[in-house]
GROMACS .gro file of C-alpha atoms in nm:
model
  416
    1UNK     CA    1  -9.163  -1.057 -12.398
    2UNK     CA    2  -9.246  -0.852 -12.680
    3UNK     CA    3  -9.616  -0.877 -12.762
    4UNK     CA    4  -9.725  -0.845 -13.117
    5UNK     CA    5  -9.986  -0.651 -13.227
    6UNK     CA    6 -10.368  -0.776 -13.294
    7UNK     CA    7 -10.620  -0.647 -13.528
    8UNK     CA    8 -10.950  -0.725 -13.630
    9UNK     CA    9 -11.018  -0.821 -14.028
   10UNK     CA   10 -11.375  -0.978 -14.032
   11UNK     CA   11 -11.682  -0.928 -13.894
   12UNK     CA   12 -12.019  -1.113 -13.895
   13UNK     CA   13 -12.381  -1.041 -13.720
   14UNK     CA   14 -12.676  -1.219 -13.672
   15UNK     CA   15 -12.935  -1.033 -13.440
   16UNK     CA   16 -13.255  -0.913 -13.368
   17UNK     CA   17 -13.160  -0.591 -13.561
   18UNK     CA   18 -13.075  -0.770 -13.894
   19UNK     CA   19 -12.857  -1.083 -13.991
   20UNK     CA   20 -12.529  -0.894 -14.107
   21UNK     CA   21 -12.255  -0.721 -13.964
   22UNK     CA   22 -12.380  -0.399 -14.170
   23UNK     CA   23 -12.727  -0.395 -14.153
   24UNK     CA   24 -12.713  -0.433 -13.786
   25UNK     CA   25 -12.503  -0.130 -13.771
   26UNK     CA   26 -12.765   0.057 -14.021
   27UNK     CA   27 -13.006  -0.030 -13.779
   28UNK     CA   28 -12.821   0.034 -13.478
   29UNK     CA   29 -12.703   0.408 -13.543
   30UNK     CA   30 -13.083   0.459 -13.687
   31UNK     CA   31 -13.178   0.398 -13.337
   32UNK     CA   32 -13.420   0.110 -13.408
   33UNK     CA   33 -13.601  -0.120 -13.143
   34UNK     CA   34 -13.590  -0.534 -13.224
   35UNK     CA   35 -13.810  -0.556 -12.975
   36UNK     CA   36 -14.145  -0.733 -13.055
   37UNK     CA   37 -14.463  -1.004 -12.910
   38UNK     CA   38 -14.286  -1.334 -12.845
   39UNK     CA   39 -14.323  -1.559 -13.133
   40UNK     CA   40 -14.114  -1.870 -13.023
   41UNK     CA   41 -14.364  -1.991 -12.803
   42UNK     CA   42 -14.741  -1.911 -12.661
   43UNK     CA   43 -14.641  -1.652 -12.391
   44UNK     CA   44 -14.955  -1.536 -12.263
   45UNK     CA   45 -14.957  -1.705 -11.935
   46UNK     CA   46 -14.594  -1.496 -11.838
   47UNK     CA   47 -14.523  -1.177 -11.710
   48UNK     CA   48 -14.283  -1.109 -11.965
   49UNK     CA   49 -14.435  -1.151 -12.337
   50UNK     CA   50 -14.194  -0.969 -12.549
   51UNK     CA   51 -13.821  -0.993 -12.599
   52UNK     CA   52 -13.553  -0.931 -12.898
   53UNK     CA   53 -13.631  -1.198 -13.133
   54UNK     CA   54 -13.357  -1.287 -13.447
   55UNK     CA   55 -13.610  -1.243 -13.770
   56UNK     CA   56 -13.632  -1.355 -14.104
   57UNK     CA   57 -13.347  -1.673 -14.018
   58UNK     CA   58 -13.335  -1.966 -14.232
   59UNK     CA   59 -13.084  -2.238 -14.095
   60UNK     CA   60 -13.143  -2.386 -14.424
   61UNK     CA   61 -12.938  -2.082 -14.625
   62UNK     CA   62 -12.631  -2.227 -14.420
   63UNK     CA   63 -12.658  -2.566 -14.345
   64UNK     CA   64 -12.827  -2.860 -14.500
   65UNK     CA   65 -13.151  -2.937 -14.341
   66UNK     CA   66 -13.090  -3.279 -14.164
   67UNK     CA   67 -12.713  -3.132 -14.015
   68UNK     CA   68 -12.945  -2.829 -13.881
   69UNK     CA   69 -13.162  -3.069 -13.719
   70UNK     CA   70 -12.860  -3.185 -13.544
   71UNK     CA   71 -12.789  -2.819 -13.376
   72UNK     CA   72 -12.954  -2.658 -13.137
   73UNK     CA   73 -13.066  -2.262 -13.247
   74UNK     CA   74 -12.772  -2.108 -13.069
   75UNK     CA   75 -12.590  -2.260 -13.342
   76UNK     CA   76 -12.698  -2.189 -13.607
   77UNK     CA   77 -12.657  -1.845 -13.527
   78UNK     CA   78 -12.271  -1.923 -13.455
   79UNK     CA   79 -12.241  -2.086 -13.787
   80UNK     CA   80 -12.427  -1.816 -13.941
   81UNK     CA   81 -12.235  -1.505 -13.842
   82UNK     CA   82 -11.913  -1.698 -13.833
   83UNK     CA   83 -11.940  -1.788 -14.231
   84UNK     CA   84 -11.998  -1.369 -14.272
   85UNK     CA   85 -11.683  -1.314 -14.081
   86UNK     CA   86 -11.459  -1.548 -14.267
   87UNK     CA   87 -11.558  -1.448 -14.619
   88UNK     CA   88 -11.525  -1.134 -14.498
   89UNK     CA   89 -11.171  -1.177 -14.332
   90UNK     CA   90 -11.036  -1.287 -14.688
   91UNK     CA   91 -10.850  -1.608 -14.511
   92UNK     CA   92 -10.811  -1.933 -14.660
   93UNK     CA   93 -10.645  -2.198 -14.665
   94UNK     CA   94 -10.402  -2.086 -14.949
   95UNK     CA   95 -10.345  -1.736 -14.729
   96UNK     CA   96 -10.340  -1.851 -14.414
   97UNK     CA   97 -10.184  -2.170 -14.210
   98UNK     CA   98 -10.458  -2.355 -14.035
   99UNK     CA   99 -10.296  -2.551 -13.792
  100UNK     CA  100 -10.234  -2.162 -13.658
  101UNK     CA  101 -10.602  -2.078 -13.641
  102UNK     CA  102 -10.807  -2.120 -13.383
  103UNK     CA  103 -11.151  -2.094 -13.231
  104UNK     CA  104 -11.246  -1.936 -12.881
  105UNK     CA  105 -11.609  -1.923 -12.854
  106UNK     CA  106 -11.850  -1.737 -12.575
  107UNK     CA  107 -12.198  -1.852 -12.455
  108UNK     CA  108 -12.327  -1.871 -12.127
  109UNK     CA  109 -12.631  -2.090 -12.146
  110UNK     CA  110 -12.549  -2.331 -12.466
  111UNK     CA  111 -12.828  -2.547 -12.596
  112UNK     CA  112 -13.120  -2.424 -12.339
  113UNK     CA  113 -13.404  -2.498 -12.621
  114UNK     CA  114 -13.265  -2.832 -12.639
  115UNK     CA  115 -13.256  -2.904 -12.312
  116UNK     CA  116 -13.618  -2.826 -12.235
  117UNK     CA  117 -13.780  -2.986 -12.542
  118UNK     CA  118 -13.577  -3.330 -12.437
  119UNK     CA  119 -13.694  -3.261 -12.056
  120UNK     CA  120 -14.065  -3.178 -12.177
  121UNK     CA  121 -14.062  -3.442 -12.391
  122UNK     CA  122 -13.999  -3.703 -12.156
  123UNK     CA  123 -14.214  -3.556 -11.855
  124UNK     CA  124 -14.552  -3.541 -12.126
  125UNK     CA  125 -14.433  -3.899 -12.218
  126UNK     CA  126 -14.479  -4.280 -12.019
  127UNK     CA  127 -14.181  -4.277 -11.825
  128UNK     CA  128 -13.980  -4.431 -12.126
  129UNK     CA  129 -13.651  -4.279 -12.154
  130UNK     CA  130 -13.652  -4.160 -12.510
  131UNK     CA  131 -13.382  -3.892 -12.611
  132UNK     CA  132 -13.251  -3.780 -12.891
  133UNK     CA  133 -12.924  -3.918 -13.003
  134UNK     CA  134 -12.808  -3.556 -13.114
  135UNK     CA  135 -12.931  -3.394 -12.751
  136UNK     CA  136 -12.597  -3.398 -12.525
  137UNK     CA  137 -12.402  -3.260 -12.865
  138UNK     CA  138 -12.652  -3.028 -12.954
  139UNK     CA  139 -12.684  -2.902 -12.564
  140UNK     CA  140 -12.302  -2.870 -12.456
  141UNK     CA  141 -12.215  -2.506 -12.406
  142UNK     CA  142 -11.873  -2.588 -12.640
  143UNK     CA  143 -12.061  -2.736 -12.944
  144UNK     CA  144 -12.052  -2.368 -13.159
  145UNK     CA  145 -11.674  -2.369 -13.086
  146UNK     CA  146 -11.654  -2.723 -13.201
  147UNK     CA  147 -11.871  -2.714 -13.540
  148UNK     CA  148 -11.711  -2.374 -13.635
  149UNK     CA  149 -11.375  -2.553 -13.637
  150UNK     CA  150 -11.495  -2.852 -13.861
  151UNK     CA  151 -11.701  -2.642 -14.101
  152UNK     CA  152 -11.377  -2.426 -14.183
  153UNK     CA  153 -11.052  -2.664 -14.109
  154UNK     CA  154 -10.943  -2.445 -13.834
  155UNK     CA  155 -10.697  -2.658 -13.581
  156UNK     CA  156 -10.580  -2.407 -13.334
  157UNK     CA  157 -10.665  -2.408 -12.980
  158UNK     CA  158 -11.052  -2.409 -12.995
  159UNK     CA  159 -11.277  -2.413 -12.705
  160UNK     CA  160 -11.543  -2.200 -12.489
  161UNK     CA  161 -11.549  -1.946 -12.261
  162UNK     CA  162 -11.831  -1.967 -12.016
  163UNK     CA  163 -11.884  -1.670 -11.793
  164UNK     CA  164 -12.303  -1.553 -11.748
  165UNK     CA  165 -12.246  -1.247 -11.961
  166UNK     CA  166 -11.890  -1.161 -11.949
  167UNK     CA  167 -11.855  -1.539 -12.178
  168UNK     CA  168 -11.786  -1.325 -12.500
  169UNK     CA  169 -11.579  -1.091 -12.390
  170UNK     CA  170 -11.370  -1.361 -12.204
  171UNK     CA  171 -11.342  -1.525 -12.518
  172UNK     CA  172 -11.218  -1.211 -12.694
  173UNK     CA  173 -10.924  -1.139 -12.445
  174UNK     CA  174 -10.843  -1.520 -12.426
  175UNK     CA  175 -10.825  -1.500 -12.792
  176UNK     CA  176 -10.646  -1.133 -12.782
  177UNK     CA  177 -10.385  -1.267 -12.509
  178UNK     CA  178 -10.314  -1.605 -12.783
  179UNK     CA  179 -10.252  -1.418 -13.118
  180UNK     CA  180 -10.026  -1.167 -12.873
  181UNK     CA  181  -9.782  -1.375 -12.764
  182UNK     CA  182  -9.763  -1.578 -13.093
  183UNK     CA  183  -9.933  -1.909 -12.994
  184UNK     CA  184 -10.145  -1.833 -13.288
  185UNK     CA  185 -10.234  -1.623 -13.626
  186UNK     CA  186 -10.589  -1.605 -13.637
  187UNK     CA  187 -10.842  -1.636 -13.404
  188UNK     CA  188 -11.205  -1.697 -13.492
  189UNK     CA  189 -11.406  -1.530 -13.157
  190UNK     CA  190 -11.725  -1.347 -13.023
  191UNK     CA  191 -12.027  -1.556 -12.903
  192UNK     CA  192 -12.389  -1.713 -12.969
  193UNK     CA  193 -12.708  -1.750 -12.739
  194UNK     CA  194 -13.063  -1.852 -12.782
  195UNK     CA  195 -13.223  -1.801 -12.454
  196UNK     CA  196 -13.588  -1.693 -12.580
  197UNK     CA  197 -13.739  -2.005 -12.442
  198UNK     CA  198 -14.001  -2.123 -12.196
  199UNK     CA  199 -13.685  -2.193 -12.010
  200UNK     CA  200 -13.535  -1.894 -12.065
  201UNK     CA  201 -13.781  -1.610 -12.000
  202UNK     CA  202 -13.963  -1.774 -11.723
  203UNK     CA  203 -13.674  -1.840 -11.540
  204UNK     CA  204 -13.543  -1.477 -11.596
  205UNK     CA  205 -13.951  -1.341 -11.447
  206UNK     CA  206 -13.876  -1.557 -11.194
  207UNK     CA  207 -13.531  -1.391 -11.077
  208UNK     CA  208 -13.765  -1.048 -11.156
  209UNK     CA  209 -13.485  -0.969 -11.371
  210UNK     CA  210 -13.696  -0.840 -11.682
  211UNK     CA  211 -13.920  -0.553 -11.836
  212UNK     CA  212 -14.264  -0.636 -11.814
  213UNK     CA  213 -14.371  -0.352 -12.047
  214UNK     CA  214 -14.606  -0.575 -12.238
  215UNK     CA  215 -14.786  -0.304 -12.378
  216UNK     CA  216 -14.480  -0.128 -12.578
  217UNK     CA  217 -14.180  -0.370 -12.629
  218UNK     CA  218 -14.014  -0.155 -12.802
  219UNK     CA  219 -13.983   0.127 -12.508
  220UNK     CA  220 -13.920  -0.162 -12.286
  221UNK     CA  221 -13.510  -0.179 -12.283
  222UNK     CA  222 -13.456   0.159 -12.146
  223UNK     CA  223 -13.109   0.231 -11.970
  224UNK     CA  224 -13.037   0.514 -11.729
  225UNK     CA  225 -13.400   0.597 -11.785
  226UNK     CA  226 -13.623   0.645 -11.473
  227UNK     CA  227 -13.867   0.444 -11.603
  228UNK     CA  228 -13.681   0.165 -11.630
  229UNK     CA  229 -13.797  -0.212 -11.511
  230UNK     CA  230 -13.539  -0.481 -11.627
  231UNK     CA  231 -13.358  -0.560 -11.901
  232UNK     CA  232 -13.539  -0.700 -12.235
  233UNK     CA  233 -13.390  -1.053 -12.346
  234UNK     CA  234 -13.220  -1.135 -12.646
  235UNK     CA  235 -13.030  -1.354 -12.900
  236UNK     CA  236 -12.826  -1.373 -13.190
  237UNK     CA  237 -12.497  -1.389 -13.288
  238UNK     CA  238 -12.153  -1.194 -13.418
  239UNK     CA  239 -11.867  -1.360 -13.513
  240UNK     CA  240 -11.516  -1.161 -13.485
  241UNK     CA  241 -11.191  -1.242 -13.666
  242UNK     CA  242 -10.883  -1.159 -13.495
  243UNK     CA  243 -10.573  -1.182 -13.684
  244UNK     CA  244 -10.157  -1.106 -13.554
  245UNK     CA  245 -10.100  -0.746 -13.748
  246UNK     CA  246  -9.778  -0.828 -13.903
  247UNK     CA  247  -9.952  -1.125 -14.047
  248UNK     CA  248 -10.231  -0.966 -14.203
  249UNK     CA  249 -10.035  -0.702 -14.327
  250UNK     CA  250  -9.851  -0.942 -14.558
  251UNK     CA  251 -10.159  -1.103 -14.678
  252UNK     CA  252 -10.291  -0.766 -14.779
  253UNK     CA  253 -10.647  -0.786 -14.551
  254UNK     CA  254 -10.876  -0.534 -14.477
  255UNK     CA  255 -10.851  -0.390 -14.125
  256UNK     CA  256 -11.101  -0.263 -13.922
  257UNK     CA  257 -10.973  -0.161 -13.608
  258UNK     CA  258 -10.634  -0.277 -13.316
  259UNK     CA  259 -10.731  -0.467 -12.989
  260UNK     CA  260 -10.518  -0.312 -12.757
  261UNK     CA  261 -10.625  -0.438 -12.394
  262UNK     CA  262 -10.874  -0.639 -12.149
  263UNK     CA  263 -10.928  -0.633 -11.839
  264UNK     CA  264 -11.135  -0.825 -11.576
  265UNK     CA  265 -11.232  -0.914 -11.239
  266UNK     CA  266 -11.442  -1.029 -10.984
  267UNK     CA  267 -11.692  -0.860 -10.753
  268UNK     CA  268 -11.645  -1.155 -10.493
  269UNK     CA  269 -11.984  -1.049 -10.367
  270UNK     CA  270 -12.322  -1.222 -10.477
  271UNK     CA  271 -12.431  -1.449 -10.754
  272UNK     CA  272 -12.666  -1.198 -10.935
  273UNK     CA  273 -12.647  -0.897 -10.739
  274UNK     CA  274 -12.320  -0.630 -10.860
  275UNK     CA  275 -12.080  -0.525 -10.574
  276UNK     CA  276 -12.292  -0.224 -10.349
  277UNK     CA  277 -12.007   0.004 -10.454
  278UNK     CA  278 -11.890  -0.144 -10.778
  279UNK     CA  279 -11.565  -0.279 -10.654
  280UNK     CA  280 -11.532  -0.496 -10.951
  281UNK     CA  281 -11.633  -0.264 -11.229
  282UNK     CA  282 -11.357  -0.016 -11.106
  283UNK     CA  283 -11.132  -0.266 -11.110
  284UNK     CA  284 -11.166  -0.417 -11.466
  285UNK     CA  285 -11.170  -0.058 -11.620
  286UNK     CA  286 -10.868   0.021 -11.445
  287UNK     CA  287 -10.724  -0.346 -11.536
  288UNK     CA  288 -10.809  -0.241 -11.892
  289UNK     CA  289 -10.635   0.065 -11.951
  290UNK     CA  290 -10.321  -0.073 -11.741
  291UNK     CA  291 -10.321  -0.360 -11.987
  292UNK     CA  292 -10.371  -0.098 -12.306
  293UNK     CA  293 -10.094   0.130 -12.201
  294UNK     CA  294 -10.363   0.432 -12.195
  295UNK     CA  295 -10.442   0.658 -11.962
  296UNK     CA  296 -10.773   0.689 -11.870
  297UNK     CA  297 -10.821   1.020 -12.094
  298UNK     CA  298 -10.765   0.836 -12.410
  299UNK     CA  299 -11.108   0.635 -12.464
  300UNK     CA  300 -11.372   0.816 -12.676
  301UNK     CA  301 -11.640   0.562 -12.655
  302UNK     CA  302 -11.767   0.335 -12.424
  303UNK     CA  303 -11.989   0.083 -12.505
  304UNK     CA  304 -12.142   0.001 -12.130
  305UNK     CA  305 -12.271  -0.313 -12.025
  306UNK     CA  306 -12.598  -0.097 -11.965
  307UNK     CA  307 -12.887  -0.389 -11.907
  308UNK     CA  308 -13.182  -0.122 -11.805
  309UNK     CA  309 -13.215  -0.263 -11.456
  310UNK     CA  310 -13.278  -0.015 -11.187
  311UNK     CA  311 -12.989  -0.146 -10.931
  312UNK     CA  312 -12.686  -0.187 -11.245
  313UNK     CA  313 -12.705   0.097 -11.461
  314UNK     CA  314 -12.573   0.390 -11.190
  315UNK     CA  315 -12.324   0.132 -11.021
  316UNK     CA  316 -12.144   0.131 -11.374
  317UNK     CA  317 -12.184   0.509 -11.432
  318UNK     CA  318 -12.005   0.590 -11.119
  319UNK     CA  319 -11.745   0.303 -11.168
  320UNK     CA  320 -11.670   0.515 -11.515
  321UNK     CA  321 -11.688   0.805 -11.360
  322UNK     CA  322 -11.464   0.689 -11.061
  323UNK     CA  323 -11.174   0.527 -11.313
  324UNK     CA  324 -11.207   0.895 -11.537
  325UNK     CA  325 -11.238   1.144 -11.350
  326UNK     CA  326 -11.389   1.439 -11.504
  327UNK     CA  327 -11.317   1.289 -11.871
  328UNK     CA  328 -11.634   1.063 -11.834
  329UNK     CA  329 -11.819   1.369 -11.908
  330UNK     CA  330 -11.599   1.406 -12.253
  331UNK     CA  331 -11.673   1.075 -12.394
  332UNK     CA  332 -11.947   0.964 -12.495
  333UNK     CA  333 -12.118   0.660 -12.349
  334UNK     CA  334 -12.384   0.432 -12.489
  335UNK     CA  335 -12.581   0.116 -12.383
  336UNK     CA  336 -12.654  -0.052 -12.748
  337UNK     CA  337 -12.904  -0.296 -12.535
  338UNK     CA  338 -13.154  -0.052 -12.569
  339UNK     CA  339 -13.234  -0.151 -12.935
  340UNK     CA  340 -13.085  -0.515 -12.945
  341UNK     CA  341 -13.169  -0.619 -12.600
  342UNK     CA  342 -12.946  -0.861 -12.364
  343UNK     CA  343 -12.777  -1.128 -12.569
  344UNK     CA  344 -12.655  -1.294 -12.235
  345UNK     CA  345 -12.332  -1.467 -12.325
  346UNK     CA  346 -12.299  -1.314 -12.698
  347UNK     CA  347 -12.372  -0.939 -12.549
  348UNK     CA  348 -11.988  -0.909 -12.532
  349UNK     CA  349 -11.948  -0.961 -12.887
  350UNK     CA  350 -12.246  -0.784 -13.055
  351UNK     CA  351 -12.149  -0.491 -12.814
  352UNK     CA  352 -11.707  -0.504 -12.961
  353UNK     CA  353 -11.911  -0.559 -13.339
  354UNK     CA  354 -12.108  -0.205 -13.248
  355UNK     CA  355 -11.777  -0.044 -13.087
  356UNK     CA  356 -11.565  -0.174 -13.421
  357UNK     CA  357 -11.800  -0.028 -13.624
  358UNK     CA  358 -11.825   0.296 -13.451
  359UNK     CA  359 -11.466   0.336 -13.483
  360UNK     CA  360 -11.504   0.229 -13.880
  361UNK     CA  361 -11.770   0.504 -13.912
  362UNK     CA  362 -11.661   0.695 -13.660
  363UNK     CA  363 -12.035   0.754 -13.514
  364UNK     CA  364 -12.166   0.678 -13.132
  365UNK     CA  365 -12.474   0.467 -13.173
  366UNK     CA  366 -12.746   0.595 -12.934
  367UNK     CA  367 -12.914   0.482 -12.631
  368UNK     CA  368 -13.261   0.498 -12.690
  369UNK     CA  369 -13.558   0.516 -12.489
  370UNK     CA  370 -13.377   0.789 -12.290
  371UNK     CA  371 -13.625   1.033 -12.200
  372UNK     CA  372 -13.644   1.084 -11.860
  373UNK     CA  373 -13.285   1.072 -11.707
  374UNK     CA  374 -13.255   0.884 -11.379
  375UNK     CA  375 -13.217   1.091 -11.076
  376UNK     CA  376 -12.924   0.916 -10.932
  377UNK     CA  377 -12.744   0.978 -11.254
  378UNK     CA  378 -12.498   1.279 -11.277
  379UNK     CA  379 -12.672   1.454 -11.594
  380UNK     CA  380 -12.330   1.569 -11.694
  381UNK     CA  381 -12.262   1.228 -11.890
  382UNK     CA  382 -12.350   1.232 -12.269
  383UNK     CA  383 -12.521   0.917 -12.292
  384UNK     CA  384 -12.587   0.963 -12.625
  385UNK     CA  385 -12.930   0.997 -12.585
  386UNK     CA  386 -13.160   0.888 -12.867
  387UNK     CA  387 -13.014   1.005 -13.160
  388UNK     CA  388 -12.667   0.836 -13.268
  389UNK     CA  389 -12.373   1.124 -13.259
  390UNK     CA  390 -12.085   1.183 -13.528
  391UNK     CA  391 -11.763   1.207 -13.352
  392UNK     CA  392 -11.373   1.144 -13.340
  393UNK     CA  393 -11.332   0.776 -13.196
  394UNK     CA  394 -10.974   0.628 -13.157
  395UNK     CA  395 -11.030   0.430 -12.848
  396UNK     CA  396 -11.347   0.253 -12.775
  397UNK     CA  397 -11.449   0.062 -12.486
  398UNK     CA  398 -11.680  -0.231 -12.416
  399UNK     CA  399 -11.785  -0.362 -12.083
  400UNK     CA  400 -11.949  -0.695 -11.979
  401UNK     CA  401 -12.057  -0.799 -11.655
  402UNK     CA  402 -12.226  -1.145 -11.557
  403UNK     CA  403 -12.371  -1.339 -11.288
  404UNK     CA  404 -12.107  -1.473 -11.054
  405UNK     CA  405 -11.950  -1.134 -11.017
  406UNK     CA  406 -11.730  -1.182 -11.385
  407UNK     CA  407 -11.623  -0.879 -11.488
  408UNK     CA  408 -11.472  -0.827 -11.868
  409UNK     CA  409 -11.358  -0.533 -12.101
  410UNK     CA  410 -11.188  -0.472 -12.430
  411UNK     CA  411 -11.045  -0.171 -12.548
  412UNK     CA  412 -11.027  -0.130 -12.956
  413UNK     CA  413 -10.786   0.141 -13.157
  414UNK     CA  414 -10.868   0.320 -13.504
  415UNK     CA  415 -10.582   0.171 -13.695
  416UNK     CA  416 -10.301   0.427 -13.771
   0.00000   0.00000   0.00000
């Protein structure tokens, strides 16, 4: 069949490097660190005490207090960036059809504050099973899919994508592969997490998974650094609105950018661990460009999946450099996680917000904390150390990998 062509009208951002599509950016090419002292919670007693907190959020700007109160943070975040994207999409119900719009949503943990206040709640009580009414809705994994839909009147397909932290950018190519083959005009996608719990960060120090640079969060999310000790968690939000060309064409929108491809994969290997000779990151990039038409000498930018953990950062490197030969050393490459930290199962979609802004600007955000190059790394890549980098960007790439061995990427085109 003939596919049709998809493009990307709207955008909205809620992270720990501001709560808007642009002032994330502004942040993000200025090379800032939202890294900071836990606030959610007393963290003294962990080995992790820092992580990527969302600042300055009021639930209340969005949502009236008592429906907040219903919703778990993760969320509110959805809601939040999802509202930015629409009004900045243009759509409508006088513009666009409805019935032909629909929501595919990304998280891979869901409600996890939720969850442990109920559980604490009941193990500090007398055995008496009180529960919230709201905590099963405000929980489930598919309630930001769910609410977006009622909030706006969309009644397309609408559901969630649950994949560790390939969720988002599973939800993008599920969303991608709809509006393609014409089961739908707009898509509302991208993904939501709120992880920076009691929960959430000592279950991550348990796994050993993340920085413990207590005494300078902000140099803690380091990729391809030698330093390097694990990955710095956290949360937010962006919100992406995909839209057939042809169709947004006619109603005159704004476009930022052309989804061309995804690809994925499995490593079929361990539940945490990547494949010992990334098996399954070759074989998404390759899936990628196969399902873009491109070859591999075409992408400019790659947004990496990048986490700042000793055993994931080269396995990815020499996947790219595998798949591109001696173009990896053209392009340049980027881990954005260095300022904004892991958003688990929104990474996919904060990292596609940072490469569809680098095409709109076109500028290579940095990776910061960069100073002393890993060993095992091939110096010859530009990983756009420290300082963002002006550039010519047509093709940009982001990669997600998550536990479970999921492998996702999506390749996005400067409009012609």
């Amino acid at each position: 069949m003939q596919f049709k062509r998809v493009v990307v009208t709207g955008l909205g951002a809620v992270t720990p490097l501001g709560n808007s599509a642009e002032d994330f950016w502004k942040s993000l090419v200025a090379g800032k660190s939202g890294a900071g002292p836990i606030t959610r919670f007393d963290a003294t007693k962990f080995r992790t005490r820092f992580a990527c907190e969302v600042k300055n959020f009021d639930p209340g700007l969005y949502l009236d207090r008592k429906e907040a109160r219903k919703m778990d943070p993760f969320v509110h975040y959805a809601i939040a960036s999802t509202d930015e994207a629409v009004a900045d999409s243009g759509i409508t119900s006088e513009t666009v059809n409805f019935n032909r719009v629909g929501v595919i949503w990304g998280s891979g943990i869901g409600g996890l504050l939720t969850f442990q206040e109920e559980v604490l709640n009941f193990g500090t009580g007398d055995g008496t099973p009180r529960f919230n009414p709201f905590f099963i809705p405000k929980m489930i994994v598919d309630s930001s899919a769910g609410l977006i839909s009622m909030r706006h009147g969309f009644r397309g397909p609408n559901y969630c994508t649950v994949s560790a932290c390939a969720s988002s950018n599973n939800a993008l190519i599920d969303a991608f592969t709809y509006l393609r083959t014409g089961r739908m005009e707009v898509c509302i996608t991208g993904g939501s997490e709120s992880a920076v719990t009691i929960a959430g960060v000592g279950g991550f120090n348990a796994l050993k998974a993340m920085s413990e640079r207590n005494d300078d969060p902000e140099k803690a999310s380091r990729p391809y650094d030698k330093d390097r000790d694990g990955f710095v968690l956290g949360e937010g939000s962006a919100a992406i609105v995909l839209e057939e060309y042809e169709h947004a064409v006619k109603r005159g929108a704004k476009i930022y950018c052309e989804v061309v491809g995804g690809g994925m994969s499995s490593d079929a290997h361990h539940i945490t661990a990547p494949h010992p000779e990334g098996l399954g990151f070759v074989l998404m990039l390759k899936d990628a460009l196969r399902d873009a038409g491109l070859d591999p000498t075409s992408i400019d930018y790659i947004n990496t999946h990048g986490t700042s953990t000793p055993l994931g950062d080269p396995l990815e490197l020499n996947a790219i450099y595998e798949v591109f030969g001696e173009h990896a050393f053209k392009m340049n490459i980027s881990s954005s996680k260095s300022m904004h930290g892991h958003l688990l199962g929104a990474a996919g979609a904060i990292e596609a917000a940072a490469c569809i802004k680098a095409i709109e600007y076109q500028t290579a955000p940095p990776t910061i904390n960069l100073d002393n190059l890993d060993d095992t790394i091939d110096p010859r890549f530009n990983l756009t150390a420290n300082v963002s980098q002006k550039r010519s960007i047509n093709y940009a790439m982001s990669n997600g990998f998550g536990f479970g061995g999921h492998n996702a990427a999506v390749i996005f085109k400067k409009i012609n």
